[in-house]
Amino acid sequence: MKKTYLFASIIIGMLCINIVNAQWQQTGGPEGGHIYSLATDGTNIFAGTVDGIYLSTNNGNSWTAVNNGLTNPHVYAIAISGNNIFAGTPANVYLSTNNGNSWTAVNTGLPNAYIYALAISGNNIF
């Protein structure tokens, strides 16, 4: 019985070593600046930075600025629900319905909107 537990412990330990040794690979991030938020939609990766929002469609190997309509480029939060992409900044919440090609402020009911985080649950955004 003790040999069975020892053998099982060794196998579990070997499996855990493979999990712990996961490796990261550096890519050419957006403009080399600070990234405050990340969100994915299929193969698209959106990064919120102090210079706006960047989109990568190739696993982070290259990035394109998608800031048309953002009047405040400091993007601290990004949340995605279906075709809706929301971005939170020190002044507004923005919405894009066309994969980040253009953004519109959607602040109705938000006094002093300084957005550091966004979350979506069902049809609600917080």
PDB file of C-alpha atoms in Angstrom:
ATOM      1  CA  MET A   1       0.000   0.000   0.000  1.00  0.00           C
ATOM      2  CA  LYS A   2       2.849   2.415   0.857  1.00  0.00           C
ATOM      3  CA  LYS A   3       4.512   1.672  -2.486  1.00  0.00           C
ATOM      4  CA  THR A   4       1.300   2.628  -4.311  1.00  0.00           C
ATOM      5  CA  TYR A   5       1.128   6.002  -2.505  1.00  0.00           C
ATOM      6  CA  LEU A   6       4.802   6.647  -3.166  1.00  0.00           C
ATOM      7  CA  PHE A   7       4.423   5.816  -6.855  1.00  0.00           C
ATOM      8  CA  ALA A   8       1.295   8.013  -7.164  1.00  0.00           C
ATOM      9  CA  SER A   9       3.091  10.881  -5.402  1.00  0.00           C
ATOM     10  CA  ILE A  10       6.039  10.642  -7.790  1.00  0.00           C
ATOM     11  CA  ILE A  11       3.749  10.671 -10.851  1.00  0.00           C
ATOM     12  CA  ILE A  12       1.783  13.665  -9.541  1.00  0.00           C
ATOM     13  CA  GLY A  13       5.036  15.485  -8.754  1.00  0.00           C
ATOM     14  CA  MET A  14       6.315  14.893 -12.290  1.00  0.00           C
ATOM     15  CA  LEU A  15       3.072  16.250 -13.759  1.00  0.00           C
ATOM     16  CA  CYS A  16       3.275  19.356 -11.591  1.00  0.00           C
ATOM     17  CA  ILE A  17       6.841  20.062 -12.731  1.00  0.00           C
ATOM     18  CA  ASN A  18       5.639  20.261 -16.337  1.00  0.00           C
ATOM     19  CA  ILE A  19       2.881  22.682 -15.374  1.00  0.00           C
ATOM     20  CA  VAL A  20       5.183  24.930 -13.332  1.00  0.00           C
ATOM     21  CA  ASN A  21       7.761  25.160 -16.115  1.00  0.00           C
ATOM     22  CA  ALA A  22       5.430  26.926 -18.570  1.00  0.00           C
ATOM     23  CA  GLN A  23       7.425  29.498 -20.553  1.00  0.00           C
ATOM     24  CA  TRP A  24       6.614  33.018 -21.676  1.00  0.00           C
ATOM     25  CA  GLN A  25       7.848  34.381 -24.967  1.00  0.00           C
ATOM     26  CA  GLN A  26       8.405  38.094 -25.398  1.00  0.00           C
ATOM     27  CA  THR A  27       6.717  39.739 -28.361  1.00  0.00           C
ATOM     28  CA  GLY A  28       6.969  43.239 -29.807  1.00  0.00           C
ATOM     29  CA  GLY A  29       4.402  44.901 -27.558  1.00  0.00           C
ATOM     30  CA  PRO A  30       2.507  48.065 -28.470  1.00  0.00           C
ATOM     31  CA  GLU A  31       4.854  51.066 -28.555  1.00  0.00           C
ATOM     32  CA  GLY A  32       6.943  49.594 -25.709  1.00  0.00           C
ATOM     33  CA  GLY A  33       4.744  51.373 -23.157  1.00  0.00           C
ATOM     34  CA  HIS A  34       2.842  50.283 -20.105  1.00  0.00           C
ATOM     35  CA  ILE A  35      -0.109  47.994 -20.746  1.00  0.00           C
ATOM     36  CA  TYR A  36      -2.923  48.567 -18.249  1.00  0.00           C
ATOM     37  CA  SER A  37      -5.485  46.132 -19.626  1.00  0.00           C
ATOM     38  CA  LEU A  38      -5.851  43.228 -22.010  1.00  0.00           C
ATOM     39  CA  ALA A  39      -8.916  41.637 -23.559  1.00  0.00           C
ATOM     40  CA  THR A  40      -9.322  38.992 -26.220  1.00  0.00           C
ATOM     41  CA  ASP A  41     -11.999  38.318 -28.775  1.00  0.00           C
ATOM     42  CA  GLY A  42     -11.254  35.184 -30.744  1.00  0.00           C
ATOM     43  CA  THR A  43      -7.798  35.719 -32.230  1.00  0.00           C
ATOM     44  CA  ASN A  44      -7.858  39.486 -31.579  1.00  0.00           C
ATOM     45  CA  ILE A  45      -5.937  40.872 -28.591  1.00  0.00           C
ATOM     46  CA  PHE A  46      -6.745  44.407 -27.424  1.00  0.00           C
ATOM     47  CA  ALA A  47      -4.276  46.257 -25.176  1.00  0.00           C
ATOM     48  CA  GLY A  48      -5.122  49.416 -23.257  1.00  0.00           C
ATOM     49  CA  THR A  49      -2.156  51.773 -22.794  1.00  0.00           C
ATOM     50  CA  VAL A  50      -1.466  55.434 -21.978  1.00  0.00           C
ATOM     51  CA  ASP A  51      -1.286  55.977 -25.744  1.00  0.00           C
ATOM     52  CA  GLY A  52      -4.658  54.402 -26.545  1.00  0.00           C
ATOM     53  CA  ILE A  53      -5.798  50.982 -27.642  1.00  0.00           C
ATOM     54  CA  TYR A  54      -3.737  48.620 -29.748  1.00  0.00           C
ATOM     55  CA  LEU A  55      -4.930  45.547 -31.617  1.00  0.00           C
ATOM     56  CA  SER A  56      -2.946  42.441 -32.477  1.00  0.00           C
ATOM     57  CA  THR A  57      -4.352  39.809 -34.803  1.00  0.00           C
ATOM     58  CA  ASN A  58      -1.213  37.616 -34.828  1.00  0.00           C
ATOM     59  CA  ASN A  59      -0.586  36.578 -31.214  1.00  0.00           C
ATOM     60  CA  GLY A  60       1.166  39.810 -30.263  1.00  0.00           C
ATOM     61  CA  ASN A  61       3.812  39.781 -33.000  1.00  0.00           C
ATOM     62  CA  SER A  62       2.610  43.149 -34.326  1.00  0.00           C
ATOM     63  CA  TRP A  63       0.229  45.822 -33.048  1.00  0.00           C
ATOM     64  CA  THR A  64      -1.925  48.502 -34.685  1.00  0.00           C
ATOM     65  CA  ALA A  65      -3.332  51.576 -32.945  1.00  0.00           C
ATOM     66  CA  VAL A  66      -7.150  51.638 -33.045  1.00  0.00           C
ATOM     67  CA  ASN A  67      -7.936  55.029 -31.492  1.00  0.00           C
ATOM     68  CA  ASN A  68     -10.345  56.775 -33.891  1.00  0.00           C
ATOM     69  CA  GLY A  69     -12.778  58.688 -31.654  1.00  0.00           C
ATOM     70  CA  LEU A  70     -10.899  58.314 -28.352  1.00  0.00           C
ATOM     71  CA  THR A  71     -10.503  61.833 -26.963  1.00  0.00           C
ATOM     72  CA  ASN A  72      -8.595  60.566 -23.934  1.00  0.00           C
ATOM     73  CA  PRO A  73      -5.922  58.005 -24.854  1.00  0.00           C
ATOM     74  CA  HIS A  74      -5.267  56.713 -21.305  1.00  0.00           C
ATOM     75  CA  VAL A  75      -7.101  53.380 -21.446  1.00  0.00           C
ATOM     76  CA  TYR A  76      -7.141  51.605 -18.102  1.00  0.00           C
ATOM     77  CA  ALA A  77      -9.871  49.028 -18.739  1.00  0.00           C
ATOM     78  CA  ILE A  78     -11.232  46.967 -21.630  1.00  0.00           C
ATOM     79  CA  ALA A  79     -14.210  44.613 -21.602  1.00  0.00           C
ATOM     80  CA  ILE A  80     -15.791  42.709 -24.481  1.00  0.00           C
ATOM     81  CA  SER A  81     -19.325  41.382 -24.864  1.00  0.00           C
ATOM     82  CA  GLY A  82     -20.284  40.006 -28.252  1.00  0.00           C
ATOM     83  CA  ASN A  83     -19.559  42.716 -30.848  1.00  0.00           C
ATOM     84  CA  ASN A  84     -19.325  45.413 -28.152  1.00  0.00           C
ATOM     85  CA  ILE A  85     -15.905  46.498 -26.941  1.00  0.00           C
ATOM     86  CA  PHE A  86     -15.860  48.908 -23.991  1.00  0.00           C
ATOM     87  CA  ALA A  87     -12.865  51.014 -22.981  1.00  0.00           C
ATOM     88  CA  GLY A  88     -12.520  52.909 -19.687  1.00  0.00           C
ATOM     89  CA  THR A  89     -10.449  56.100 -19.424  1.00  0.00           C
ATOM     90  CA  PRO A  90     -10.022  58.922 -16.872  1.00  0.00           C
ATOM     91  CA  ALA A  91     -12.856  60.836 -18.561  1.00  0.00           C
ATOM     92  CA  ASN A  92     -15.188  58.446 -20.387  1.00  0.00           C
ATOM     93  CA  VAL A  93     -16.383  54.986 -21.191  1.00  0.00           C
ATOM     94  CA  TYR A  94     -16.135  54.345 -24.916  1.00  0.00           C
ATOM     95  CA  LEU A  95     -17.884  51.774 -27.082  1.00  0.00           C
ATOM     96  CA  SER A  96     -16.758  50.226 -30.350  1.00  0.00           C
ATOM     97  CA  THR A  97     -19.037  47.954 -32.329  1.00  0.00           C
ATOM     98  CA  ASN A  98     -16.656  47.556 -35.278  1.00  0.00           C
ATOM     99  CA  ASN A  99     -13.631  45.788 -33.823  1.00  0.00           C
ATOM    100  CA  GLY A 100     -12.015  48.989 -32.538  1.00  0.00           C
ATOM    101  CA  ASN A 101     -12.093  50.891 -35.843  1.00  0.00           C
ATOM    102  CA  SER A 102     -14.035  53.740 -34.198  1.00  0.00           C
ATOM    103  CA  TRP A 103     -15.090  54.661 -30.656  1.00  0.00           C
ATOM    104  CA  THR A 104     -18.040  56.611 -29.228  1.00  0.00           C
ATOM    105  CA  ALA A 105     -18.348  57.936 -25.674  1.00  0.00           C
ATOM    106  CA  VAL A 106     -21.191  56.247 -23.756  1.00  0.00           C
ATOM    107  CA  ASN A 107     -21.354  58.066 -20.418  1.00  0.00           C
ATOM    108  CA  THR A 108     -25.053  58.522 -19.745  1.00  0.00           C
ATOM    109  CA  GLY A 109     -25.561  58.279 -15.988  1.00  0.00           C
ATOM    110  CA  LEU A 110     -21.859  58.281 -15.092  1.00  0.00           C
ATOM    111  CA  PRO A 111     -20.910  61.339 -13.033  1.00  0.00           C
ATOM    112  CA  ASN A 112     -17.172  61.999 -12.759  1.00  0.00           C
ATOM    113  CA  ALA A 113     -16.300  58.936 -14.814  1.00  0.00           C
ATOM    114  CA  TYR A 114     -12.751  57.898 -13.952  1.00  0.00           C
ATOM    115  CA  ILE A 115     -12.743  54.255 -14.981  1.00  0.00           C
ATOM    116  CA  TYR A 116     -10.048  51.870 -13.729  1.00  0.00           C
ATOM    117  CA  ALA A 117     -11.927  48.594 -14.272  1.00  0.00           C
ATOM    118  CA  LEU A 118     -14.853  47.223 -16.267  1.00  0.00           C
ATOM    119  CA  ALA A 119     -16.778  43.992 -15.870  1.00  0.00           C
ATOM    120  CA  ILE A 120     -19.653  42.509 -17.843  1.00  0.00           C
ATOM    121  CA  SER A 121     -22.306  40.163 -16.515  1.00  0.00           C
ATOM    122  CA  GLY A 122     -25.078  39.240 -18.924  1.00  0.00           C
ATOM    123  CA  ASN A 123     -26.454  42.506 -20.318  1.00  0.00           C
ATOM    124  CA  ASN A 124     -24.947  44.616 -17.519  1.00  0.00           C
ATOM    125  CA  ILE A 125     -21.642  46.468 -17.496  1.00  0.00           C
ATOM    126  CA  PHE A 126     -20.078  47.546 -14.219  1.00  0.00           C
TER     127      PHE A 126
END
